Amino acid sequence: MRSTSTDFTTQHEYTGEQASVSIATYHSDKPFDMEGCQSSYLLQLCFLPANGFSHACFTERWSRKRYARFGTVSMLPPDEPAHCVASFSRQRSVRCTLEPGAVQAWVGDEPDWPGCPLEKLLDIRSPRVRQLMLNLGEELQNPGFGGEQMLEMMTGQLVLEVSRYLGGLREEKIRGGLSPRNCRLIEERVAGEPRPPSLQELAELCNLSVRQVSRAFRASKGLSLGEYITEWRIAHARRLLAAGDSVKSVAFDVGFSAPSNFSAAFQRETGESPRQYRARVMQRGR
């Protein structure tokens, strides 16, 4: 990730075959601004309360207008671009990076973390996860006998605990919202044809009233049906533009009646025009 106006210092650090852990201090006299993605899972426990705001937007999945707040414990998944902003002047944290391959080895298969609402990754409210992060920080600062082996064992336990916690969140969403079948029907309809569906069409598809399907979908996904449809169309447009498709063809492929309408909507949601986005992504891939 790239950052601006921030000094970063690492006091204690351990690097193992599967994970690395550090205690880091940030000093900044200007707002913190970081955008990009990393190749590993990044877990963080903040010791100091933020004296301002601290938010993030998953830029490839969300509108640029949508930000969620960081909690005391947070996680950024790998290869998931995010824009992180904060107004703190000082922060101290325990940071743990986990290699995707190591995660798969620990749990037998890679957890379906993107299946959980991404805002829940930014605020992990689990006393057990928090305690494990505190224990990692304590072991780093005051290592005991077999310190490296202990850190390796603790990071493995941390991955399992986070996976268990997020799995529980997904179950809560299912119980409080749409059934998996109805979620799948809506997702398939949105992805299946360019024309965006009406609320009435989706309600009939799920055999529910418009009010019921709207409320249940928000409970399941954390956003409205309209927001979901817009985010899906923009995300699909990004993929097509990154593949080199023309703005005109992408506009029709994602259901806009005219390229100008598509360009205006894309600019509004992402902060850049379709042509600017395509040029930037294709330049990055060279």
PDB file of C-alpha atoms in Angstrom:
ATOM      1  CA  MET A   1       0.000   0.000   0.000  1.00  0.00           C
ATOM      2  CA  ARG A   2       1.085   3.594  -0.491  1.00  0.00           C
ATOM      3  CA  SER A   3       0.700   6.092   2.351  1.00  0.00           C
ATOM      4  CA  THR A   4       1.196   9.822   2.885  1.00  0.00           C
ATOM      5  CA  SER A   5       2.257  12.084   5.781  1.00  0.00           C
ATOM      6  CA  THR A   6       2.884   9.255   8.222  1.00  0.00           C
ATOM      7  CA  ASP A   7       5.983   8.063  10.117  1.00  0.00           C
ATOM      8  CA  PHE A   8       6.056   4.360  10.891  1.00  0.00           C
ATOM      9  CA  THR A   9       8.401   2.737  13.431  1.00  0.00           C
ATOM     10  CA  THR A  10       8.683  -0.940  14.384  1.00  0.00           C
ATOM     11  CA  GLN A  11       9.893  -1.640  17.937  1.00  0.00           C
ATOM     12  CA  HIS A  12       9.616  -5.443  18.086  1.00  0.00           C
ATOM     13  CA  GLU A  13       9.321  -7.917  15.238  1.00  0.00           C
ATOM     14  CA  TYR A  14       9.199 -11.653  14.626  1.00  0.00           C
ATOM     15  CA  THR A  15       9.169 -13.305  11.207  1.00  0.00           C
ATOM     16  CA  GLY A  16       8.387 -16.982  10.861  1.00  0.00           C
ATOM     17  CA  GLU A  17       7.769 -19.275   7.926  1.00  0.00           C
ATOM     18  CA  GLN A  18       4.015 -18.760   8.013  1.00  0.00           C
ATOM     19  CA  ALA A  19       3.469 -15.376   9.643  1.00  0.00           C
ATOM     20  CA  SER A  20       5.124 -12.232  10.929  1.00  0.00           C
ATOM     21  CA  VAL A  21       4.230 -10.218  14.027  1.00  0.00           C
ATOM     22  CA  SER A  22       5.345  -6.735  15.022  1.00  0.00           C
ATOM     23  CA  ILE A  23       4.617  -3.895  17.406  1.00  0.00           C
ATOM     24  CA  ALA A  24       4.449  -0.658  15.475  1.00  0.00           C
ATOM     25  CA  THR A  25       4.061   3.025  16.337  1.00  0.00           C
ATOM     26  CA  TYR A  26       2.639   5.662  14.014  1.00  0.00           C
ATOM     27  CA  HIS A  27       3.320   9.387  14.357  1.00  0.00           C
ATOM     28  CA  SER A  28       1.538  11.870  12.131  1.00  0.00           C
ATOM     29  CA  ASP A  29       0.770  15.582  12.169  1.00  0.00           C
ATOM     30  CA  LYS A  30      -1.456  15.261   9.103  1.00  0.00           C
ATOM     31  CA  PRO A  31      -4.390  12.982   8.245  1.00  0.00           C
ATOM     32  CA  PHE A  32      -3.336   9.400   7.512  1.00  0.00           C
ATOM     33  CA  ASP A  33      -4.136   8.319   3.952  1.00  0.00           C
ATOM     34  CA  MET A  34      -3.287   4.876   2.552  1.00  0.00           C
ATOM     35  CA  GLU A  35      -4.553   3.133  -0.571  1.00  0.00           C
ATOM     36  CA  GLY A  36      -3.742  -0.181  -2.222  1.00  0.00           C
ATOM     37  CA  CYS A  37      -3.661  -3.825  -1.183  1.00  0.00           C
ATOM     38  CA  GLN A  38      -1.265  -6.351   0.300  1.00  0.00           C
ATOM     39  CA  SER A  39      -0.595  -9.979  -0.589  1.00  0.00           C
ATOM     40  CA  SER A  40      -1.179 -11.280   2.959  1.00  0.00           C
ATOM     41  CA  TYR A  41      -3.915 -11.160   5.570  1.00  0.00           C
ATOM     42  CA  LEU A  42      -3.235  -8.223   7.904  1.00  0.00           C
ATOM     43  CA  LEU A  43      -4.625  -8.326  11.453  1.00  0.00           C
ATOM     44  CA  GLN A  44      -4.175  -5.336  13.739  1.00  0.00           C
ATOM     45  CA  LEU A  45      -4.907  -4.537  17.385  1.00  0.00           C
ATOM     46  CA  CYS A  46      -4.744  -0.836  18.275  1.00  0.00           C
ATOM     47  CA  PHE A  47      -3.647   0.022  21.816  1.00  0.00           C
ATOM     48  CA  LEU A  48      -4.554   3.720  21.729  1.00  0.00           C
ATOM     49  CA  PRO A  49      -8.041   5.083  21.007  1.00  0.00           C
ATOM     50  CA  ALA A  50      -8.253   6.995  17.759  1.00  0.00           C
ATOM     51  CA  ASN A  51      -8.430  10.730  18.529  1.00  0.00           C
ATOM     52  CA  GLY A  52     -10.555  11.336  15.454  1.00  0.00           C
ATOM     53  CA  PHE A  53     -11.954   9.031  12.788  1.00  0.00           C
ATOM     54  CA  SER A  54     -10.551   5.877  11.226  1.00  0.00           C
ATOM     55  CA  HIS A  55     -12.411   4.403   8.254  1.00  0.00           C
ATOM     56  CA  ALA A  56     -11.832   2.275   5.149  1.00  0.00           C
ATOM     57  CA  CYS A  57     -13.465   1.644   1.786  1.00  0.00           C
ATOM     58  CA  PHE A  58     -12.958  -1.576  -0.210  1.00  0.00           C
ATOM     59  CA  THR A  59     -12.599   0.255  -3.499  1.00  0.00           C
ATOM     60  CA  GLU A  60     -13.127  -2.662  -5.898  1.00  0.00           C
ATOM     61  CA  ARG A  61     -16.354  -3.752  -4.186  1.00  0.00           C
ATOM     62  CA  TRP A  62     -17.885  -0.607  -2.677  1.00  0.00           C
ATOM     63  CA  SER A  63     -18.850   2.821  -3.912  1.00  0.00           C
ATOM     64  CA  ARG A  64     -16.279   5.523  -3.116  1.00  0.00           C
ATOM     65  CA  LYS A  65     -18.976   7.071  -0.940  1.00  0.00           C
ATOM     66  CA  ARG A  66     -19.133   4.040   1.338  1.00  0.00           C
ATOM     67  CA  TYR A  67     -16.710   3.789   4.263  1.00  0.00           C
ATOM     68  CA  ALA A  68     -16.824   1.623   7.387  1.00  0.00           C
ATOM     69  CA  ARG A  69     -15.211   2.326  10.750  1.00  0.00           C
ATOM     70  CA  PHE A  70     -12.140   0.517  12.071  1.00  0.00           C
ATOM     71  CA  GLY A  71     -12.566  -1.113  15.482  1.00  0.00           C
ATOM     72  CA  THR A  72      -9.903  -1.963  18.057  1.00  0.00           C
ATOM     73  CA  VAL A  73      -9.215  -5.234  16.190  1.00  0.00           C
ATOM     74  CA  SER A  74      -9.376  -5.229  12.399  1.00  0.00           C
ATOM     75  CA  MET A  75      -8.322  -7.302   9.419  1.00  0.00           C
ATOM     76  CA  LEU A  76      -7.591  -6.498   5.783  1.00  0.00           C
ATOM     77  CA  PRO A  77      -7.804  -9.544   3.469  1.00  0.00           C
ATOM     78  CA  PRO A  78      -5.203 -10.147   0.737  1.00  0.00           C
ATOM     79  CA  ASP A  79      -5.580  -8.783  -2.778  1.00  0.00           C
ATOM     80  CA  GLU A  80      -8.565  -6.660  -1.748  1.00  0.00           C
ATOM     81  CA  PRO A  81      -7.837  -2.979  -2.604  1.00  0.00           C
ATOM     82  CA  ALA A  82      -8.790  -0.584   0.176  1.00  0.00           C
ATOM     83  CA  HIS A  83      -8.580   3.136   0.902  1.00  0.00           C
ATOM     84  CA  CYS A  84      -7.834   3.768   4.598  1.00  0.00           C
ATOM     85  CA  VAL A  85      -8.070   7.221   6.182  1.00  0.00           C
ATOM     86  CA  ALA A  86      -7.623   8.411   9.781  1.00  0.00           C
ATOM     87  CA  SER A  87      -6.971  11.610  11.720  1.00  0.00           C
ATOM     88  CA  PHE A  88      -4.908  10.175  14.583  1.00  0.00           C
ATOM     89  CA  SER A  89      -1.660  11.871  15.627  1.00  0.00           C
ATOM     90  CA  ARG A  90      -0.236   8.791  17.350  1.00  0.00           C
ATOM     91  CA  GLN A  91      -1.081   5.113  17.372  1.00  0.00           C
ATOM     92  CA  ARG A  92       0.542   1.937  18.700  1.00  0.00           C
ATOM     93  CA  SER A  93      -0.545  -1.467  17.507  1.00  0.00           C
ATOM     94  CA  VAL A  94       0.182  -5.178  17.247  1.00  0.00           C
ATOM     95  CA  ARG A  95       0.258  -6.230  13.596  1.00  0.00           C
ATOM     96  CA  CYS A  96       0.149  -9.814  12.359  1.00  0.00           C
ATOM     97  CA  THR A  97       0.504 -10.719   8.677  1.00  0.00           C
ATOM     98  CA  LEU A  98      -0.551 -14.212   7.615  1.00  0.00           C
ATOM     99  CA  GLU A  99       0.419 -15.758   4.304  1.00  0.00           C
ATOM    100  CA  PRO A 100      -2.585 -17.125   2.344  1.00  0.00           C
ATOM    101  CA  GLY A 101      -0.833 -20.458   1.836  1.00  0.00           C
ATOM    102  CA  ALA A 102      -0.222 -20.763   5.559  1.00  0.00           C
ATOM    103  CA  VAL A 103      -3.882 -20.064   6.266  1.00  0.00           C
ATOM    104  CA  GLN A 104      -4.899 -22.876   3.932  1.00  0.00           C
ATOM    105  CA  ALA A 105      -2.448 -25.258   5.624  1.00  0.00           C
ATOM    106  CA  TRP A 106      -3.783 -24.410   9.097  1.00  0.00           C
ATOM    107  CA  VAL A 107      -7.492 -24.808   8.432  1.00  0.00           C
ATOM    108  CA  GLY A 108      -7.462 -27.425   5.647  1.00  0.00           C
ATOM    109  CA  ASP A 109      -8.995 -25.010   3.152  1.00  0.00           C
ATOM    110  CA  GLU A 110      -8.896 -21.267   2.719  1.00  0.00           C
ATOM    111  CA  PRO A 111     -11.699 -19.623   4.753  1.00  0.00           C
ATOM    112  CA  ASP A 112     -14.461 -17.935   2.790  1.00  0.00           C
ATOM    113  CA  TRP A 113     -13.674 -14.560   4.367  1.00  0.00           C
ATOM    114  CA  PRO A 114     -15.028 -12.514   1.426  1.00  0.00           C
ATOM    115  CA  GLY A 115     -18.330 -14.317   2.060  1.00  0.00           C
ATOM    116  CA  CYS A 116     -18.632 -12.352   5.292  1.00  0.00           C
ATOM    117  CA  PRO A 117     -19.722  -8.687   4.996  1.00  0.00           C
ATOM    118  CA  LEU A 118     -16.429  -6.854   4.556  1.00  0.00           C
ATOM    119  CA  GLU A 119     -17.317  -4.161   7.091  1.00  0.00           C
ATOM    120  CA  LYS A 120     -17.223  -6.900   9.749  1.00  0.00           C
ATOM    121  CA  LEU A 121     -13.545  -7.457   8.977  1.00  0.00           C
ATOM    122  CA  LEU A 122     -12.796  -3.862   9.963  1.00  0.00           C
ATOM    123  CA  ASP A 123     -14.309  -4.260  13.437  1.00  0.00           C
ATOM    124  CA  ILE A 124     -13.734  -7.759  14.838  1.00  0.00           C
ATOM    125  CA  ARG A 125     -15.614  -7.791  18.143  1.00  0.00           C
ATOM    126  CA  SER A 126     -14.281 -10.998  19.624  1.00  0.00           C
ATOM    127  CA  PRO A 127     -12.777 -11.020  23.147  1.00  0.00           C
ATOM    128  CA  ARG A 128     -10.859 -14.189  22.268  1.00  0.00           C
ATOM    129  CA  VAL A 129      -9.287 -12.692  19.150  1.00  0.00           C
ATOM    130  CA  ARG A 130      -8.431  -9.541  21.091  1.00  0.00           C
ATOM    131  CA  GLN A 131      -6.818 -11.554  23.893  1.00  0.00           C
ATOM    132  CA  LEU A 132      -4.738 -13.560  21.420  1.00  0.00           C
ATOM    133  CA  MET A 133      -3.464 -10.343  19.845  1.00  0.00           C
ATOM    134  CA  LEU A 134      -2.608  -8.977  23.301  1.00  0.00           C
ATOM    135  CA  ASN A 135      -0.757 -12.202  24.103  1.00  0.00           C
ATOM    136  CA  LEU A 136       1.224 -11.908  20.879  1.00  0.00           C
ATOM    137  CA  GLY A 137       2.237  -8.368  21.798  1.00  0.00           C
ATOM    138  CA  GLU A 138       3.262  -9.425  25.300  1.00  0.00           C
ATOM    139  CA  GLU A 139       5.348 -12.338  23.976  1.00  0.00           C
ATOM    140  CA  LEU A 140       7.088 -10.030  21.512  1.00  0.00           C
ATOM    141  CA  GLN A 141       7.999  -7.489  24.186  1.00  0.00           C
ATOM    142  CA  ASN A 142       8.895 -10.027  26.893  1.00  0.00           C
ATOM    143  CA  PRO A 143       9.848 -13.309  25.197  1.00  0.00           C
ATOM    144  CA  GLY A 144      10.049 -16.382  27.384  1.00  0.00           C
ATOM    145  CA  PHE A 145      11.507 -19.844  26.883  1.00  0.00           C
ATOM    146  CA  GLY A 146      10.729 -21.151  23.386  1.00  0.00           C
ATOM    147  CA  GLY A 147       9.516 -17.707  22.322  1.00  0.00           C
ATOM    148  CA  GLU A 148       9.626 -18.286  18.569  1.00  0.00           C
ATOM    149  CA  GLN A 149       7.798 -21.599  18.828  1.00  0.00           C
ATOM    150  CA  MET A 150       5.196 -19.956  21.052  1.00  0.00           C
ATOM    151  CA  LEU A 151       4.634 -17.153  18.545  1.00  0.00           C
ATOM    152  CA  GLU A 152       4.216 -19.659  15.720  1.00  0.00           C
ATOM    153  CA  MET A 153       1.638 -21.623  17.724  1.00  0.00           C
ATOM    154  CA  MET A 154      -0.228 -18.469  18.734  1.00  0.00           C
ATOM    155  CA  THR A 155      -0.519 -17.186  15.160  1.00  0.00           C
ATOM    156  CA  GLY A 156      -1.960 -20.549  14.105  1.00  0.00           C
ATOM    157  CA  GLN A 157      -4.509 -20.353  16.901  1.00  0.00           C
ATOM    158  CA  LEU A 158      -5.332 -16.800  15.856  1.00  0.00           C
ATOM    159  CA  VAL A 159      -6.207 -17.835  12.291  1.00  0.00           C
ATOM    160  CA  LEU A 160      -8.508 -20.572  13.550  1.00  0.00           C
ATOM    161  CA  GLU A 161     -10.201 -18.223  16.025  1.00  0.00           C
ATOM    162  CA  VAL A 162     -10.772 -15.535  13.397  1.00  0.00           C
ATOM    163  CA  SER A 163     -12.201 -18.117  10.976  1.00  0.00           C
ATOM    164  CA  ARG A 164     -14.553 -19.388  13.687  1.00  0.00           C
ATOM    165  CA  TYR A 165     -15.660 -15.861  14.575  1.00  0.00           C
ATOM    166  CA  LEU A 166     -16.386 -14.872  10.976  1.00  0.00           C
ATOM    167  CA  GLY A 167     -18.186 -18.141  10.336  1.00  0.00           C
ATOM    168  CA  GLY A 168     -20.456 -17.290  13.257  1.00  0.00           C
ATOM    169  CA  LEU A 169     -21.166 -13.869  11.768  1.00  0.00           C
ATOM    170  CA  ARG A 170     -22.243 -15.450   8.490  1.00  0.00           C
ATOM    171  CA  GLU A 171     -24.618 -17.774  10.341  1.00  0.00           C
ATOM    172  CA  GLU A 172     -26.151 -14.800  12.165  1.00  0.00           C
ATOM    173  CA  LYS A 173     -26.702 -13.044   8.850  1.00  0.00           C
ATOM    174  CA  ILE A 174     -28.415 -16.093   7.390  1.00  0.00           C
ATOM    175  CA  ARG A 175     -30.746 -16.438  10.391  1.00  0.00           C
ATOM    176  CA  GLY A 176     -31.656 -12.743  10.404  1.00  0.00           C
ATOM    177  CA  GLY A 177     -32.048 -12.177   6.686  1.00  0.00           C
ATOM    178  CA  LEU A 178     -32.831 -13.925   3.432  1.00  0.00           C
ATOM    179  CA  SER A 179     -32.490 -17.663   3.063  1.00  0.00           C
ATOM    180  CA  PRO A 180     -29.388 -18.829   1.163  1.00  0.00           C
ATOM    181  CA  ARG A 181     -31.695 -19.874  -1.686  1.00  0.00           C
ATOM    182  CA  ASN A 182     -33.239 -16.408  -2.045  1.00  0.00           C
ATOM    183  CA  CYS A 183     -29.842 -14.715  -1.772  1.00  0.00           C
ATOM    184  CA  ARG A 184     -28.623 -16.953  -4.581  1.00  0.00           C
ATOM    185  CA  LEU A 185     -31.712 -16.210  -6.714  1.00  0.00           C
ATOM    186  CA  ILE A 186     -31.135 -12.463  -6.393  1.00  0.00           C
ATOM    187  CA  GLU A 187     -27.409 -12.750  -7.098  1.00  0.00           C
ATOM    188  CA  GLU A 188     -28.056 -14.913 -10.173  1.00  0.00           C
ATOM    189  CA  ARG A 189     -30.701 -12.504 -11.496  1.00  0.00           C
ATOM    190  CA  VAL A 190     -28.474  -9.446 -11.047  1.00  0.00           C
ATOM    191  CA  ALA A 191     -25.540 -11.191 -12.740  1.00  0.00           C
ATOM    192  CA  GLY A 192     -27.622 -12.977 -15.358  1.00  0.00           C
ATOM    193  CA  GLU A 193     -28.663 -10.140 -17.652  1.00  0.00           C
ATOM    194  CA  PRO A 194     -27.660  -6.496 -18.220  1.00  0.00           C
ATOM    195  CA  ARG A 195     -31.072  -4.976 -17.423  1.00  0.00           C
ATOM    196  CA  PRO A 196     -31.177  -4.158 -13.684  1.00  0.00           C
ATOM    197  CA  PRO A 197     -34.140  -5.821 -11.945  1.00  0.00           C
ATOM    198  CA  SER A 198     -36.924  -3.886 -10.242  1.00  0.00           C
ATOM    199  CA  LEU A 199     -37.729  -4.405  -6.561  1.00  0.00           C
ATOM    200  CA  GLN A 200     -41.064  -5.905  -7.575  1.00  0.00           C
ATOM    201  CA  GLU A 201     -39.343  -8.444  -9.829  1.00  0.00           C
ATOM    202  CA  LEU A 202     -36.965  -9.509  -7.046  1.00  0.00           C
ATOM    203  CA  ALA A 203     -39.813  -9.720  -4.538  1.00  0.00           C
ATOM    204  CA  GLU A 204     -41.780 -12.014  -6.858  1.00  0.00           C
ATOM    205  CA  LEU A 205     -38.657 -14.087  -7.471  1.00  0.00           C
ATOM    206  CA  CYS A 206     -38.365 -14.722  -3.713  1.00  0.00           C
ATOM    207  CA  ASN A 207     -42.132 -15.014  -3.154  1.00  0.00           C
ATOM    208  CA  LEU A 208     -42.028 -12.104  -0.693  1.00  0.00           C
ATOM    209  CA  SER A 209     -43.405  -8.582  -0.549  1.00  0.00           C
ATOM    210  CA  VAL A 210     -41.202  -5.677  -1.650  1.00  0.00           C
ATOM    211  CA  ARG A 211     -40.877  -4.567   1.968  1.00  0.00           C
ATOM    212  CA  GLN A 212     -39.963  -8.050   3.190  1.00  0.00           C
ATOM    213  CA  VAL A 213     -37.325  -8.683   0.545  1.00  0.00           C
ATOM    214  CA  SER A 214     -35.828  -5.202   1.028  1.00  0.00           C
ATOM    215  CA  ARG A 215     -35.519  -5.551   4.810  1.00  0.00           C
ATOM    216  CA  ALA A 216     -34.283  -9.157   4.690  1.00  0.00           C
ATOM    217  CA  PHE A 217     -31.689  -8.369   2.021  1.00  0.00           C
ATOM    218  CA  ARG A 218     -30.300  -5.476   4.065  1.00  0.00           C
ATOM    219  CA  ALA A 219     -30.079  -7.773   7.114  1.00  0.00           C
ATOM    220  CA  SER A 220     -28.173 -10.356   5.057  1.00  0.00           C
ATOM    221  CA  LYS A 221     -25.827  -8.083   3.127  1.00  0.00           C
ATOM    222  CA  GLY A 222     -25.600  -4.875   5.143  1.00  0.00           C
ATOM    223  CA  LEU A 223     -26.757  -2.667   2.262  1.00  0.00           C
ATOM    224  CA  SER A 224     -29.906  -2.015   0.256  1.00  0.00           C
ATOM    225  CA  LEU A 225     -30.864  -3.864  -2.919  1.00  0.00           C
ATOM    226  CA  GLY A 226     -30.303  -0.698  -4.931  1.00  0.00           C
ATOM    227  CA  GLU A 227     -26.823  -0.253  -3.476  1.00  0.00           C
ATOM    228  CA  TYR A 228     -26.003  -3.910  -4.129  1.00  0.00           C
ATOM    229  CA  ILE A 229     -27.124  -3.700  -7.769  1.00  0.00           C
ATOM    230  CA  THR A 230     -25.106  -0.512  -8.312  1.00  0.00           C
ATOM    231  CA  GLU A 231     -22.000  -1.998  -6.699  1.00  0.00           C
ATOM    232  CA  TRP A 232     -22.311  -5.179  -8.770  1.00  0.00           C
ATOM    233  CA  ARG A 233     -22.684  -3.238 -12.031  1.00  0.00           C
ATOM    234  CA  ILE A 234     -19.673  -1.030 -11.262  1.00  0.00           C
ATOM    235  CA  ALA A 235     -17.554  -4.017 -10.151  1.00  0.00           C
ATOM    236  CA  HIS A 236     -18.473  -5.899 -13.347  1.00  0.00           C
ATOM    237  CA  ALA A 237     -17.669  -2.795 -15.391  1.00  0.00           C
ATOM    238  CA  ARG A 238     -14.247  -2.603 -13.733  1.00  0.00           C
ATOM    239  CA  ARG A 239     -13.494  -6.192 -14.723  1.00  0.00           C
ATOM    240  CA  LEU A 240     -14.503  -5.578 -18.349  1.00  0.00           C
ATOM    241  CA  LEU A 241     -12.535  -2.327 -18.571  1.00  0.00           C
ATOM    242  CA  ALA A 242      -9.460  -4.008 -17.067  1.00  0.00           C
ATOM    243  CA  ALA A 243      -9.730  -6.647 -19.808  1.00  0.00           C
ATOM    244  CA  GLY A 244      -9.512  -3.876 -22.422  1.00  0.00           C
ATOM    245  CA  ASP A 245     -13.169  -3.625 -23.510  1.00  0.00           C
ATOM    246  CA  SER A 246     -14.327  -0.298 -24.924  1.00  0.00           C
ATOM    247  CA  VAL A 247     -16.341   2.099 -22.780  1.00  0.00           C
ATOM    248  CA  LYS A 248     -19.277   1.822 -25.184  1.00  0.00           C
ATOM    249  CA  SER A 249     -19.431  -1.974 -25.084  1.00  0.00           C
ATOM    250  CA  VAL A 250     -19.051  -2.041 -21.300  1.00  0.00           C
ATOM    251  CA  ALA A 251     -21.880   0.477 -20.905  1.00  0.00           C
ATOM    252  CA  PHE A 252     -24.302  -1.789 -22.766  1.00  0.00           C
ATOM    253  CA  ASP A 253     -22.958  -4.962 -21.134  1.00  0.00           C
ATOM    254  CA  VAL A 254     -23.785  -3.656 -17.649  1.00  0.00           C
ATOM    255  CA  GLY A 255     -27.232  -2.370 -18.625  1.00  0.00           C
ATOM    256  CA  PHE A 256     -26.880   1.359 -19.321  1.00  0.00           C
ATOM    257  CA  SER A 257     -28.881   2.862 -22.162  1.00  0.00           C
ATOM    258  CA  ALA A 258     -26.065   5.188 -23.242  1.00  0.00           C
ATOM    259  CA  PRO A 259     -22.277   5.397 -22.687  1.00  0.00           C
ATOM    260  CA  SER A 260     -22.669   8.923 -21.286  1.00  0.00           C
ATOM    261  CA  ASN A 261     -25.004   7.659 -18.545  1.00  0.00           C
ATOM    262  CA  PHE A 262     -22.541   4.886 -17.726  1.00  0.00           C
ATOM    263  CA  SER A 263     -19.588   7.283 -17.602  1.00  0.00           C
ATOM    264  CA  ALA A 264     -21.448   9.622 -15.253  1.00  0.00           C
ATOM    265  CA  ALA A 265     -22.449   6.763 -12.933  1.00  0.00           C
ATOM    266  CA  PHE A 266     -18.941   5.261 -12.956  1.00  0.00           C
ATOM    267  CA  GLN A 267     -17.369   8.657 -12.176  1.00  0.00           C
ATOM    268  CA  ARG A 268     -19.856   9.249  -9.360  1.00  0.00           C
ATOM    269  CA  GLU A 269     -19.179   5.877  -7.727  1.00  0.00           C
ATOM    270  CA  THR A 270     -15.410   5.575  -8.234  1.00  0.00           C
ATOM    271  CA  GLY A 271     -14.104   9.122  -8.518  1.00  0.00           C
ATOM    272  CA  GLU A 272     -12.602   8.585 -11.988  1.00  0.00           C
ATOM    273  CA  SER A 273     -13.903   8.139 -15.520  1.00  0.00           C
ATOM    274  CA  PRO A 274     -14.065   4.701 -17.188  1.00  0.00           C
ATOM    275  CA  ARG A 275     -11.259   5.686 -19.565  1.00  0.00           C
ATOM    276  CA  GLN A 276      -9.063   6.879 -16.690  1.00  0.00           C
ATOM    277  CA  TYR A 277      -9.680   3.641 -14.790  1.00  0.00           C
ATOM    278  CA  ARG A 278      -8.932   1.443 -17.810  1.00  0.00           C
ATOM    279  CA  ALA A 279      -5.718   3.341 -18.588  1.00  0.00           C
ATOM    280  CA  ARG A 280      -4.534   3.158 -14.967  1.00  0.00           C
ATOM    281  CA  VAL A 281      -5.217  -0.566 -14.574  1.00  0.00           C
ATOM    282  CA  MET A 282      -3.712  -1.527 -17.922  1.00  0.00           C
ATOM    283  CA  GLN A 283      -0.619   0.579 -17.195  1.00  0.00           C
ATOM    284  CA  ARG A 284      -0.225  -1.161 -13.814  1.00  0.00           C
ATOM    285  CA  GLY A 285      -0.394  -4.559 -15.502  1.00  0.00           C
ATOM    286  CA  ARG A 286       2.510  -3.871 -17.864  1.00  0.00           C
TER     287      ARG A 286
END
